[in-house]
């Protein structure tokens, strides 16, 4: 897990692959909330399989899951003897569909080409800004929000926070659902609730893609200050 959206934790991955590979395992990474918002060096970090989504830091409509498989993962796929039980997640079939790898292109499904155009445009927008500049913007906006929240006495829950997702402790005495409802109805801001054991204890504020701006950071800080009064 590079980016743990339910807890807002950022997991640095440098050095992981060596440990994983030394045990004969593969490193598979969930980068749904980090692609386009955090540094992500798939090959350099030795990641064997990785997937993401288009709708988070890439600011693309939802619908596609960008994936990448390294040589180790492909070799294991090639050596597989048993049939894959899932149709939609049969990556060996998807591979033949995408690349024709291993004996000609094979039909798997009708791709939503409108989504492919959307992703193409979203990636162009990323490149117009510059990937590094975009990652730096996510960090800067996270630090701006963090400084504002901490000045209000609100603390972050994870030790290493994502820049794209800010998971904070609900201040003592604050009404969880009531605050979120007012933020939405009066300011048009939707923040996430805590999940599982963190329900009622945490709020999750997303700063992803085009949403990660000074305007949004300052608006959510002002709105929270007002609602929490
Ligand atoms: C957002 C998110 C998901 C859910 O993505 P969907 O496209 O809604 O299924 C899954 N995992 C992580 C880490 C996420 O951030």
Short mmCIF file of N, CA, C and O and ligand atoms in Angstrom, two decimals, residues 1 3 5 30 32-33 55-56, ligand 1:
data_model
loop_
_atom_site.label_atom_id
_atom_site.label_comp_id
_atom_site.label_asym_id
_atom_site.label_seq_id
_atom_site.Cartn_x
_atom_site.Cartn_y
_atom_site.Cartn_z
N UNK A 1 0.84 -1.19 0.00
CA UNK A 1 0.00 0.00 0.00
C UNK A 1 0.88 1.24 0.00
O UNK A 1 1.51 1.55 1.00
N UNK A 3 -0.35 4.29 -0.74
CA UNK A 3 -1.22 5.35 -0.24
C UNK A 3 -2.46 4.71 0.37
O UNK A 3 -3.28 4.15 -0.34
N UNK A 5 -5.74 5.12 1.74
CA UNK A 5 -6.77 6.15 1.73
C UNK A 5 -7.66 6.13 2.96
O UNK A 5 -8.16 7.16 3.39
N UNK A 30 -0.66 -0.92 -4.27
CA UNK A 30 -1.86 -0.11 -4.49
C UNK A 30 -1.43 1.35 -4.47
O UNK A 30 -0.91 1.84 -3.47
N UNK A 32 -3.56 3.86 -5.73
CA UNK A 32 -4.77 4.53 -6.22
C UNK A 32 -4.74 6.02 -5.88
O UNK A 32 -5.00 6.86 -6.74
N UNK A 33 -4.40 6.36 -4.64
CA UNK A 33 -4.42 7.78 -4.25
C UNK A 33 -3.09 8.47 -4.39
O UNK A 33 -2.95 9.62 -4.00
N UNK A 55 -9.35 8.57 -11.12
CA UNK A 55 -10.23 9.61 -10.56
C UNK A 55 -9.68 10.32 -9.33
O UNK A 55 -10.37 11.12 -8.73
N UNK A 56 -8.43 10.01 -8.96
CA UNK A 56 -7.90 10.66 -7.75
C UNK A 56 -6.94 11.77 -8.16
O UNK A 56 -7.40 12.80 -8.63
C1 LIG B 1 -10.24 5.41 -3.88
C2 LIG B 1 -9.56 4.15 -3.54
C3 LIG B 1 -10.13 2.95 -3.88
C4 LIG B 1 -11.49 2.86 -4.50
O1 LIG B 1 -11.42 3.14 -5.84
P1 LIG B 1 -12.72 2.82 -6.69
O2 LIG B 1 -12.32 3.22 -8.07
O3 LIG B 1 -13.82 3.65 -6.11
O4 LIG B 1 -12.96 1.36 -6.53
C5 LIG B 1 -9.46 1.77 -3.59
N1 LIG B 1 -8.25 1.80 -2.99
C6 LIG B 1 -7.66 2.96 -2.66
C7 LIG B 1 -6.33 2.93 -1.98
C8 LIG B 1 -8.30 4.17 -2.92
O5 LIG B 1 -7.72 5.33 -2.59
#
